[in-house]
Short mmCIF file of C-alpha atoms and ligand atoms in Angstrom, two decimals:
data_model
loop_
_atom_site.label_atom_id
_atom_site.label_comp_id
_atom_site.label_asym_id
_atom_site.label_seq_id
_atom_site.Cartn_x
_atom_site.Cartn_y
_atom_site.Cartn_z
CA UNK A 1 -4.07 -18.85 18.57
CA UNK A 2 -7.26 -18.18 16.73
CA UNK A 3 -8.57 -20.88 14.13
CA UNK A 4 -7.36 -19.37 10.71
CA UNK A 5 -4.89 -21.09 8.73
CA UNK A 6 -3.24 -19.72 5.84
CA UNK A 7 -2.20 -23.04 4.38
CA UNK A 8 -4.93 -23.47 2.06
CA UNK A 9 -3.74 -22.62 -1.27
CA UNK A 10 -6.17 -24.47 -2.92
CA UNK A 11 -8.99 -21.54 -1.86
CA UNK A 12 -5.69 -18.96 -2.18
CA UNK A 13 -5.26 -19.72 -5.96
CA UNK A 14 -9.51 -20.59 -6.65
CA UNK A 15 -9.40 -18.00 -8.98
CA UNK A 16 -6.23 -19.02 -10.83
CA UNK A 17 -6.52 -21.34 -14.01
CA UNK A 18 -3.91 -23.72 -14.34
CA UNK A 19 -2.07 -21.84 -17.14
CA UNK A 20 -1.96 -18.33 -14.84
CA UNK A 21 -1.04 -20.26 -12.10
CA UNK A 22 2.04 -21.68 -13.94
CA UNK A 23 2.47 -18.14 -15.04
CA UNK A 24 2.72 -17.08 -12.15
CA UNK A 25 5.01 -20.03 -11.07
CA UNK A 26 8.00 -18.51 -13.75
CA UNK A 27 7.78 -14.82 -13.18
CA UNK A 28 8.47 -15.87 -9.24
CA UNK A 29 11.35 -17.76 -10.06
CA UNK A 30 12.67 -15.33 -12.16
CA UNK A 31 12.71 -12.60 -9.24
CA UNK A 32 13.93 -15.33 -6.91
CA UNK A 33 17.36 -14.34 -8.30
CA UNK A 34 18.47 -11.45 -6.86
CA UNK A 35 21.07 -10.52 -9.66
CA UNK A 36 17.81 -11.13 -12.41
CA UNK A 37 15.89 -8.10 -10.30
CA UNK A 38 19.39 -6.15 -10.08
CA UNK A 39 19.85 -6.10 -13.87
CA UNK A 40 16.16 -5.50 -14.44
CA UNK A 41 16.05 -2.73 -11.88
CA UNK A 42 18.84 -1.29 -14.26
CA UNK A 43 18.30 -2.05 -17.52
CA UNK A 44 14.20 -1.39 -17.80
CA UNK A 45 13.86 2.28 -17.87
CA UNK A 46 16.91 1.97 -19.57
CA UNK A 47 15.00 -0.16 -22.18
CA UNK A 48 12.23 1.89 -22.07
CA UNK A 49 14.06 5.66 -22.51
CA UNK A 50 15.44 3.85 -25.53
CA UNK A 51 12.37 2.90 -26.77
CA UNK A 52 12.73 -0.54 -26.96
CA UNK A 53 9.96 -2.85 -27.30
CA UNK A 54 9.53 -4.22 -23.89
CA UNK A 55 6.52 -2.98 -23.18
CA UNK A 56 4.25 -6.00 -24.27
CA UNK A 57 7.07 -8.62 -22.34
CA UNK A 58 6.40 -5.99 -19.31
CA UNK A 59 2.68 -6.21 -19.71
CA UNK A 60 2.18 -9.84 -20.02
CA UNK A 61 4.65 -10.47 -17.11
CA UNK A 62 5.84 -8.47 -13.93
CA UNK A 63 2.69 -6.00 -14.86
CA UNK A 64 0.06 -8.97 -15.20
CA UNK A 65 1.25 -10.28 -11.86
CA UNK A 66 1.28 -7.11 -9.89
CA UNK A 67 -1.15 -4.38 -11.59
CA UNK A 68 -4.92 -4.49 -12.52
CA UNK A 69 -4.30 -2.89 -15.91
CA UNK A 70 -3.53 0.58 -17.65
CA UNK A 71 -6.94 1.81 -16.80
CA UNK A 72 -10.01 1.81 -14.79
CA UNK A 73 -11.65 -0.36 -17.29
CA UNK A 74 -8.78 -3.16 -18.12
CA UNK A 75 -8.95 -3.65 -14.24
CA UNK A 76 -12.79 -4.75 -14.44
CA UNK A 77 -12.29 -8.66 -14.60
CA UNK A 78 -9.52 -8.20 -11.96
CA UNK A 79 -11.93 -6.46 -9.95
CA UNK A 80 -14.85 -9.00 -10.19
CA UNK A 81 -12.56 -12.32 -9.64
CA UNK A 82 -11.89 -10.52 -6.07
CA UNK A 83 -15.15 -9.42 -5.17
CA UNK A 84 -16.54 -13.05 -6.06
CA UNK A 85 -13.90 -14.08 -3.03
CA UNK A 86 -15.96 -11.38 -1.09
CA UNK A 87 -12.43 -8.93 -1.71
CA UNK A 88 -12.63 -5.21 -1.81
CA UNK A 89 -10.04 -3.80 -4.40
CA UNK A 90 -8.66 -0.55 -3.44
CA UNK A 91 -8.19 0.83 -7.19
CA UNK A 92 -4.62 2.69 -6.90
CA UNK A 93 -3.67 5.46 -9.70
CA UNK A 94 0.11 4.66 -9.76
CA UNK A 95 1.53 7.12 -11.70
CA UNK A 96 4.96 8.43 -10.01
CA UNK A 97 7.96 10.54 -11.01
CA UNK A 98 5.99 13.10 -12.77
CA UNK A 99 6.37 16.76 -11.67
CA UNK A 100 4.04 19.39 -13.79
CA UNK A 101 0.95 20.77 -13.20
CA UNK A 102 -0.76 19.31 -15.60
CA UNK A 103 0.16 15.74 -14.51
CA UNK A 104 -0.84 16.24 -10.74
CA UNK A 105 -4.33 17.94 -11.93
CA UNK A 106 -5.03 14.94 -14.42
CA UNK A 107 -3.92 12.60 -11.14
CA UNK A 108 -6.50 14.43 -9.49
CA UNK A 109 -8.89 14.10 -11.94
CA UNK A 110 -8.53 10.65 -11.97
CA UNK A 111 -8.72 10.09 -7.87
CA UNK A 112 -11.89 11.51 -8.12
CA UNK A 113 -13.61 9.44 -10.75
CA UNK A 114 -12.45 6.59 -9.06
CA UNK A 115 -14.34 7.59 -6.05
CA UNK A 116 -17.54 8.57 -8.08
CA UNK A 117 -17.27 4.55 -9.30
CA UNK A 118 -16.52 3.26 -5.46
CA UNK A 119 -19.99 5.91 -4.02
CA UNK A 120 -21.65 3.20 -6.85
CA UNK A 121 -19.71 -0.14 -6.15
CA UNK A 122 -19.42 -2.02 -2.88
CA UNK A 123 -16.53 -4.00 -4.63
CA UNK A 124 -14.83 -0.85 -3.90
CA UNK A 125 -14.80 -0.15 -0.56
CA UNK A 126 -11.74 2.79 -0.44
CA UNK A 127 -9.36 4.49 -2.43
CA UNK A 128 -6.32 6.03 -2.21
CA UNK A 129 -3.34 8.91 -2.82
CA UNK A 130 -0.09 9.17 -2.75
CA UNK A 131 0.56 12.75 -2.19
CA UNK A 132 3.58 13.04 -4.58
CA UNK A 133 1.43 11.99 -7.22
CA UNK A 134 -0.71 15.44 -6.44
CA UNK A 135 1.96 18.21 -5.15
CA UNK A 136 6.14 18.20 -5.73
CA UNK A 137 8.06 15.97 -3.65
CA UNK A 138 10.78 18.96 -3.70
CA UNK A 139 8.23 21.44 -2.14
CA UNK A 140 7.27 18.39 0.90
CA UNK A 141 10.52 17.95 1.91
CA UNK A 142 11.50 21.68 1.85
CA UNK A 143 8.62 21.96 4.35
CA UNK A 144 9.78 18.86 6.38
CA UNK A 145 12.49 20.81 6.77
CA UNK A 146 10.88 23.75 7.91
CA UNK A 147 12.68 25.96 5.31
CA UNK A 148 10.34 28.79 3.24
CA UNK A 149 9.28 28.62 -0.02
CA UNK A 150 10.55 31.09 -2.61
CA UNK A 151 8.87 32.76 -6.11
CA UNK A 152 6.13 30.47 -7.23
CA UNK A 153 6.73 27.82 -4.98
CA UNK A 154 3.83 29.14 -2.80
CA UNK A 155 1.62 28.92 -5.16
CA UNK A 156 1.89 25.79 -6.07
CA UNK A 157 1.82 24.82 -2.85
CA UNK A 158 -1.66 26.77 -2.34
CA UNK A 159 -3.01 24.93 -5.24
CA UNK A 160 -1.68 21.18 -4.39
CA UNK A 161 -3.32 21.17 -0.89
CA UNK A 162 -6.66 23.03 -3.07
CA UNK A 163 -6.46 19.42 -4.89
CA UNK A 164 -6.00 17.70 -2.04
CA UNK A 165 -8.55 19.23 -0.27
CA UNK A 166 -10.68 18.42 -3.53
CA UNK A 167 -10.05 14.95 -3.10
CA UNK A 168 -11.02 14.75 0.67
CA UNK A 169 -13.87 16.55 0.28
CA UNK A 170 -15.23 14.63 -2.64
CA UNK A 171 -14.34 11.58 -0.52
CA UNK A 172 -16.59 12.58 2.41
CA UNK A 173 -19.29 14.22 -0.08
CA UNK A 174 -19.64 10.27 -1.43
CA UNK A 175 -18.58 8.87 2.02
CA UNK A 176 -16.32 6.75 0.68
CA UNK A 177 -13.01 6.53 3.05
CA UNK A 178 -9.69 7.00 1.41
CA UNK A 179 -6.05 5.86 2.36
CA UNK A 180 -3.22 8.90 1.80
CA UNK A 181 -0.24 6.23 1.51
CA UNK A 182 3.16 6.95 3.30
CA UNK A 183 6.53 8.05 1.72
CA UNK A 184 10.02 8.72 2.53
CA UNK A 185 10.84 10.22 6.06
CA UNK A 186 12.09 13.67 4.64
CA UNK A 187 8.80 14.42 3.26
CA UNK A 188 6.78 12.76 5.32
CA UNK A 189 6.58 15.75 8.00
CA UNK A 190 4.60 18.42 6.12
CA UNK A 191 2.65 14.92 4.62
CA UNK A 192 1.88 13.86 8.43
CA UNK A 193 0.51 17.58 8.85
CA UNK A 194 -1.62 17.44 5.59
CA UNK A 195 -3.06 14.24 6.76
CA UNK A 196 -3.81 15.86 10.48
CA UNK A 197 -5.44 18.69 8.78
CA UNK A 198 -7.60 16.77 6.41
CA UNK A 199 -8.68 14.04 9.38
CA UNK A 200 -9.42 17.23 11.68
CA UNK A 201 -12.17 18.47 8.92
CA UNK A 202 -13.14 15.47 7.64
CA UNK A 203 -13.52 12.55 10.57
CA UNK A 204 -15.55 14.64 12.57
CA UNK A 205 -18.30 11.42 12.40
CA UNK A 206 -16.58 8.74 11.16
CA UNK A 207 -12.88 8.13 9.65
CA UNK A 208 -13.12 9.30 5.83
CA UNK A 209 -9.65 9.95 5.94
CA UNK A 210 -6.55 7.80 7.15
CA UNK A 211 -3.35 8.92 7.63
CA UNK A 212 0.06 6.03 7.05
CA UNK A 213 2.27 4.57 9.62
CA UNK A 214 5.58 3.15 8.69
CA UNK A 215 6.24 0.99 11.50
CA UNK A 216 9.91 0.72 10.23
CA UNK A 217 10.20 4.08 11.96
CA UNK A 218 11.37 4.45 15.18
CA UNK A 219 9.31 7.51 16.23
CA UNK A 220 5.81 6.15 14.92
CA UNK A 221 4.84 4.50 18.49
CA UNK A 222 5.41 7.94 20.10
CA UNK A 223 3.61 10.09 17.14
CA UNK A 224 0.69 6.93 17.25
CA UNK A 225 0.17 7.97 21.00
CA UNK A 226 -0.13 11.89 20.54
CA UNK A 227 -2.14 11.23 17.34
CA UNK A 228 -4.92 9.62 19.86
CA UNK A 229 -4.44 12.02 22.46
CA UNK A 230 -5.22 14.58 19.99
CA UNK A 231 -8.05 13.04 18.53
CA UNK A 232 -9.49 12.26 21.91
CA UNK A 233 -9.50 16.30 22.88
CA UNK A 234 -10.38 17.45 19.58
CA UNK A 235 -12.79 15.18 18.49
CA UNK A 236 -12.29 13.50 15.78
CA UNK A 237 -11.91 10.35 14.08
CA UNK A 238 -9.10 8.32 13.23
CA UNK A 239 -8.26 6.46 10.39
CA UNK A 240 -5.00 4.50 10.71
CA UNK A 241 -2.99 1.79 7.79
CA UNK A 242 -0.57 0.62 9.52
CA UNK A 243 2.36 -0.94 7.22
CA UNK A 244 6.05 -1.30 7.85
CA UNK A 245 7.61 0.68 5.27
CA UNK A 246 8.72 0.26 1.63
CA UNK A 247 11.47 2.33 1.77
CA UNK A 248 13.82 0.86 4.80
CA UNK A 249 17.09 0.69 2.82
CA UNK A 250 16.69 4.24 0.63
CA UNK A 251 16.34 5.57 4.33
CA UNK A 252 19.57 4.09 5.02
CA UNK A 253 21.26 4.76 2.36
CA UNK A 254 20.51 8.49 2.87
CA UNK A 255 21.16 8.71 6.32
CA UNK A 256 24.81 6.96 5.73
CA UNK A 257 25.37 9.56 2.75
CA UNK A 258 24.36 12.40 4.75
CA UNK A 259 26.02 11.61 8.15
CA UNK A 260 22.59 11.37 9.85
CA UNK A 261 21.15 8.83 12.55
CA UNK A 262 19.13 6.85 10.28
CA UNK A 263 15.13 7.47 11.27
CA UNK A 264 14.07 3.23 10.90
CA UNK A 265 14.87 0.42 12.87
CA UNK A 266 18.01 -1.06 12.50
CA UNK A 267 16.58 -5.02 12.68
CA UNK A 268 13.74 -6.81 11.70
CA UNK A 269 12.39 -7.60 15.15
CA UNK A 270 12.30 -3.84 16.25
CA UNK A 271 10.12 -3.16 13.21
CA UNK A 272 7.84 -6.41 13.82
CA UNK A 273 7.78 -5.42 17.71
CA UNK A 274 6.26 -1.74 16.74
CA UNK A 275 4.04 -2.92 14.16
CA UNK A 276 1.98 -5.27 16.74
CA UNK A 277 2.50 -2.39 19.52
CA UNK A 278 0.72 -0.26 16.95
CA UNK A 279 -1.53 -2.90 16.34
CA UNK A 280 -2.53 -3.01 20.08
CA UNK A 281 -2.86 0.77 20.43
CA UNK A 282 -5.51 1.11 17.81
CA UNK A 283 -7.60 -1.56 18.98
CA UNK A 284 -7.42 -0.42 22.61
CA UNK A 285 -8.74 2.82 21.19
CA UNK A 286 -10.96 1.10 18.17
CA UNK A 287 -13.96 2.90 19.87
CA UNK A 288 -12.20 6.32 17.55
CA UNK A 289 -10.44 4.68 15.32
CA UNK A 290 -10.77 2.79 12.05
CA UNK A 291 -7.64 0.64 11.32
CA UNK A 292 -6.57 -1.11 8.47
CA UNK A 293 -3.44 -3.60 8.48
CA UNK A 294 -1.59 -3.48 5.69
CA UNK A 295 0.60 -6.01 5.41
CA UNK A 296 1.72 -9.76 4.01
CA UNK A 297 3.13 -10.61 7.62
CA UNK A 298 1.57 -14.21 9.12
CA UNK A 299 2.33 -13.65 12.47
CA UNK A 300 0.89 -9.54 12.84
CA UNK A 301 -1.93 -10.62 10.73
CA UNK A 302 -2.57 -13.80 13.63
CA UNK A 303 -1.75 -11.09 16.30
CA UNK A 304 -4.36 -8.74 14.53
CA UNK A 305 -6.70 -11.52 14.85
CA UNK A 306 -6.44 -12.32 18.55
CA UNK A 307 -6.59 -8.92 19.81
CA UNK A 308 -9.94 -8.46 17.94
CA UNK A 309 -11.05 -11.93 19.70
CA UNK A 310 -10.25 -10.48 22.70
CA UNK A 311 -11.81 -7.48 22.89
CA UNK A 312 -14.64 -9.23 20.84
CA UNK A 313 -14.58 -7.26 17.69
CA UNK A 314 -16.50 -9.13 14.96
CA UNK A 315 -15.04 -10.23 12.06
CA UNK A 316 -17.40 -7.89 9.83
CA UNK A 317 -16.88 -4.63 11.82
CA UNK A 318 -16.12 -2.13 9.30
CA UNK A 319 -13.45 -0.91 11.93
CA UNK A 320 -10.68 -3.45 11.35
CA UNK A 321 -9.79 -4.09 7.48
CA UNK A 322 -6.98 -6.54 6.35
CA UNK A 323 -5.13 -5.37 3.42
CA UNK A 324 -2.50 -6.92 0.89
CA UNK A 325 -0.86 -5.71 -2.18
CA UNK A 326 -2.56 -7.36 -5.66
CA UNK A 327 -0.36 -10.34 -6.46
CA UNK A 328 0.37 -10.78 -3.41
CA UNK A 329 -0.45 -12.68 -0.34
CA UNK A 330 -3.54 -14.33 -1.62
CA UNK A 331 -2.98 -17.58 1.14
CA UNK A 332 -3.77 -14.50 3.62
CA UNK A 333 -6.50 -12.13 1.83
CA UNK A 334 -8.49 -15.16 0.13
CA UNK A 335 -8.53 -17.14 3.61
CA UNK A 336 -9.35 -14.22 5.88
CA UNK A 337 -12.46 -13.36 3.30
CA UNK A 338 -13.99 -16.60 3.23
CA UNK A 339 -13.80 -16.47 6.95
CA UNK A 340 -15.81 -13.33 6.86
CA UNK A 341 -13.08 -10.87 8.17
CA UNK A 342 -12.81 -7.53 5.76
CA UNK A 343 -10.05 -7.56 3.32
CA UNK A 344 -8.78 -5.47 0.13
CA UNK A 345 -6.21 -5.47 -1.91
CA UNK A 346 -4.31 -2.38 -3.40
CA UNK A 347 -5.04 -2.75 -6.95
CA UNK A 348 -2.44 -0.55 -9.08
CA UNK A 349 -3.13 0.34 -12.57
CA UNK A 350 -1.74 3.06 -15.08
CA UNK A 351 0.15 3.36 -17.83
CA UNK A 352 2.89 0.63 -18.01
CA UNK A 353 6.16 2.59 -18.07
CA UNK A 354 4.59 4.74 -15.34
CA UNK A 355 4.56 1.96 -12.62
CA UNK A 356 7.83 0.35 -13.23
CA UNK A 357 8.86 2.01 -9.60
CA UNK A 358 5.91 0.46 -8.14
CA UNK A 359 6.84 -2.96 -10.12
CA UNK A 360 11.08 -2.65 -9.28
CA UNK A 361 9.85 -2.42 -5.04
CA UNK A 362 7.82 -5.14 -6.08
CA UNK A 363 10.46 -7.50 -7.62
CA UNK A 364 13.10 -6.49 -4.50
CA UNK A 365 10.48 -7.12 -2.35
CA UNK A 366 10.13 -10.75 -3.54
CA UNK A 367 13.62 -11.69 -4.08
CA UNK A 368 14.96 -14.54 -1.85
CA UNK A 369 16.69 -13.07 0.98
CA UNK A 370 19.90 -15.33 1.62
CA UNK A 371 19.72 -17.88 -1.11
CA UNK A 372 16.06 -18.80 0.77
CA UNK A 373 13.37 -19.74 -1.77
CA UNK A 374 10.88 -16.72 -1.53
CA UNK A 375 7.41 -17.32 0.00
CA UNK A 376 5.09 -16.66 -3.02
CA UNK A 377 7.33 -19.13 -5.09
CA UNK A 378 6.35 -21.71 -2.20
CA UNK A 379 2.91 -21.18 -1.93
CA UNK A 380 2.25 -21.31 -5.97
CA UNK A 381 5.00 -24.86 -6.13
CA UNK A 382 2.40 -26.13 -3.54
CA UNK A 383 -0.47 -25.36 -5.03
CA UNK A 384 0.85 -26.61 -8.35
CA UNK A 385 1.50 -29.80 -6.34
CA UNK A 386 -1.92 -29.95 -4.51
CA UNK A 387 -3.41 -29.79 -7.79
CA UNK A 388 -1.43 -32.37 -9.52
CA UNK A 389 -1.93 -34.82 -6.82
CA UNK A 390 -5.77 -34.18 -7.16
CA UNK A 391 -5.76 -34.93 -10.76
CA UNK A 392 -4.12 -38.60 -9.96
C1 FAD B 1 -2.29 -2.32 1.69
C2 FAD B 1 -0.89 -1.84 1.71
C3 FAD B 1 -0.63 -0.47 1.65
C4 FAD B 1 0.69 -0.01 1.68
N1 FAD B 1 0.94 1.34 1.73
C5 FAD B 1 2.22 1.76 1.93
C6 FAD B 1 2.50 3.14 2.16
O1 FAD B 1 1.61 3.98 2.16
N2 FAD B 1 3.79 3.51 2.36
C7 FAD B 1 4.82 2.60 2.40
O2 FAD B 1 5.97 2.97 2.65
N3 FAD B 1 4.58 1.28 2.17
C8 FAD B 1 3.31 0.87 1.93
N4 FAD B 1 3.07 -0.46 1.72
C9 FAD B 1 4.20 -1.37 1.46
C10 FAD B 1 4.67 -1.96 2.73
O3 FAD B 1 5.43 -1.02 3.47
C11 FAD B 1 5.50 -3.21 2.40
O4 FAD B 1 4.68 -4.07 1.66
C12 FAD B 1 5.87 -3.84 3.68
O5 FAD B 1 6.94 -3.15 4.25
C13 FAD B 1 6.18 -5.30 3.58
O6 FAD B 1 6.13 -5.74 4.92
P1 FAD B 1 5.08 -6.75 5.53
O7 FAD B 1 4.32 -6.11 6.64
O8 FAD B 1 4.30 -7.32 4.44
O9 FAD B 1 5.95 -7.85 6.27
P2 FAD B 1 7.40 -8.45 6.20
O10 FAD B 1 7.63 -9.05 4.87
O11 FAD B 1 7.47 -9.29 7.40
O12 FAD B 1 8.40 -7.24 6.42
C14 FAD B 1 9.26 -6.69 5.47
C15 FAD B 1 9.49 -5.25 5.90
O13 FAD B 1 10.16 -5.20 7.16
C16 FAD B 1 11.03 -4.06 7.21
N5 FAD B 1 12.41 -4.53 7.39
C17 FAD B 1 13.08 -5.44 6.62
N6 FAD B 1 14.34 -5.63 7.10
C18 FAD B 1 14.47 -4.83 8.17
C19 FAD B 1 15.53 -4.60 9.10
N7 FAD B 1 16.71 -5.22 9.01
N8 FAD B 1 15.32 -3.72 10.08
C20 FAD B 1 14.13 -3.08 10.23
N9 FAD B 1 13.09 -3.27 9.39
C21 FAD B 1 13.25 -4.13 8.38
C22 FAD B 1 10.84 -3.34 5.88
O14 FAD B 1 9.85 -2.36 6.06
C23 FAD B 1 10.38 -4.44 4.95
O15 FAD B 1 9.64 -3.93 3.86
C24 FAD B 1 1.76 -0.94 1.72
C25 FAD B 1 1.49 -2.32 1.75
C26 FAD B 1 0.20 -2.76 1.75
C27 FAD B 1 -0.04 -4.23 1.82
#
């Protein structure tokens, strides 16, 4: 086992006042109940179609906790707390369920001032896209599918991967290396193409572009292996996030509805045992490829850590990058940092009734699972503990 413990909430919370910290405290105890994050799930864009005034409780709660801001500039102080911890923030445009034109060129738009600010500031060391925020979801999956597009869809097609392509360029113009995230398995096909085609032109010296990984998926390990035999004859560089997958039981629930076999893991181990395989594969092959670990798990963060030990990576090779959600995880990203290894955190921000997807996965992510006490609600009751026992 390497040396790193991720006990130390005292250098987890450093940045944390007292007040945020008990903040921080009630919102996790509130989405500790599973039936509080049920209703919520339910009742908030609900609440918000109605136009009821729950923006300013969302803001100063579940939003606070999770998101940077509503824009680039409300995420400043957020932005400089991390970097003080030695932290790269990976500034994320969350904006989903929107479907025009206009929205996907102003997402665009957006994308690429973000990576005009992270050419300028090390704080930022990558950004990111989530394809659906840029082209229609409906158009992906009818390509997954391999069915043709009809009328205008072609079009539109032609111009989302001209944005992409934007994007990707602009990226590699200003070398900064960006993350295209991963989403559902019945669009993620033509997205795992798009991502090929953009690595193919763009890592030919060094990973700009990274593609996803759900690890929940049985098939990754297999496409992870052809993915490095292709970049080993074509020449080119890989840039891999692994995570495990944010949409395990929408995939089941689909694949149930539709009378399909369902394409993730059916336990928890399965997915754990593929995300460390994964794990393994890109650092046996770290000479092409850039990895970054995405992910809040103790143990594949530990296994992360030995396998760089052993093939005597250092922990400041640009190569390997740790990398948690904002809000959470901070007993992992602030140790790992002040032991020198790279780490960022996704940093969401956007308008607040725009990322109440992003903040319901959030919320289910952190309930307690079988009347257990969820981990975040540990770590902050500890801290609050550690610090009054300091004061006495
Ligand atoms: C930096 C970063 C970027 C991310 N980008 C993406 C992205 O592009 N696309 C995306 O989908 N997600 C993304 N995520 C979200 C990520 O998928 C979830 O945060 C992640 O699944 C939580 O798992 P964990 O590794 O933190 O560990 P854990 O908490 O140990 O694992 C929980 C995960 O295990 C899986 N799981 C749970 N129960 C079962 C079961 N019974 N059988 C099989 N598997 C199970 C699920 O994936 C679940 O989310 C990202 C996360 C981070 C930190």
């Amino acid at each position: 086992m390497d040396e790193i413990t991720f006990d130390d909430t005292g250098k987890a919370f450093n940045s944390k006042s007292n007040k945020e910290l008990k903040e921080a405290y009630f919102l996790f105890r509130l989405i500790n109940n599973p039936l509080m994050v049920k209703a919520g799930k339910m009742l908030t864009p609900i609440m918000l179609a109605m136009r009821l005034p729950i923006k300013t409780i969302l803001k100063n709660t579940v939003f606070k906790q999770f998101c940077g801001g509503e824009s680039i500039d409300e995420c400043n102080k957020v932005l400089e707390n991390l970097d003080k911890a030695g932290i790269g923030s990976i500034l994320d445009y969350s904006i989903e369920g929107k479907n025009r034109e206009e929205d996907f060129n102003k997402t665009r738009d957006e994308i690429l001032r973000i990576i005009s600010l992270a050419a300028k500031n090390p704080a930022i060391p990558y950004t990111s896209v989530k394809l659906t925020g840029i082209m229609k979801g409906s158009i992906l999956e009818k390509l997954s599918a391999k069915k043709t597009l009809k009328g205008d869809e072609k079009e539109l097609h032609k111009r989302a991967i001209e944005r992409l392509d934007q994007i990707c360029h602009f990226a590699w113009e200003n070398k900064v290396p960006i993350y295209i995230d991963a989403e559902e398995s019945w669009i993620q096909d033509c997205v795992d193409e798009l991502c090929e085609d953009m690595m193919k032109k763009y890592n030919s010296e060094k990973a700009i572009v990274s593609t996803t990984l759900q690890m929940y998926r049985h098939d990754r390990i297999y496409y992870l292996n052809n993915l490095i035999g292709k970049a080993r004859s074509e020449k080119f560089f890989l840039g891999i996030k692994l995570v495990r997958g944010a949409y395990w039981e929408k995939e089941n629930l689909r694949a149930m509805e539709q009378g399909y076999n369902s394409p993730v893991h059916i336990t928890k181990k399965n997915t754990d045992s593929d995300f460390n395989k994964a794990v393994s594969l890109c650092i046996d092959n770290i000479d092409i490829v850039s990895l970054c670990a995405g992910t809040h798990n103790e143990k594949s963060t530990h296994f992360l850590l030995k396998k760089m030990k052993e093939k005597g990576i250092s922990p400041g090779n640009t190569n390997v990058y740790f990398s948690q959600l904002y809000g959470m995880s901070d007993h992992i990203s602030f140790n790992l940092a002040s032991a020198g290894y790279n780490v960022t955190k996704y940093l969401p921000y956007g308008p607040v009734q725009s990322v109440v997807p992003y903040l319901i996965r959030r919320a289910e992510e952190n309930t307690a699972i079988a009347g257990q006490m969820g981990r975040e609600l540990q770590l902050l009751i500890n801290e609050i503990k550690r610090r009054k026992k300091n004061k006495e």
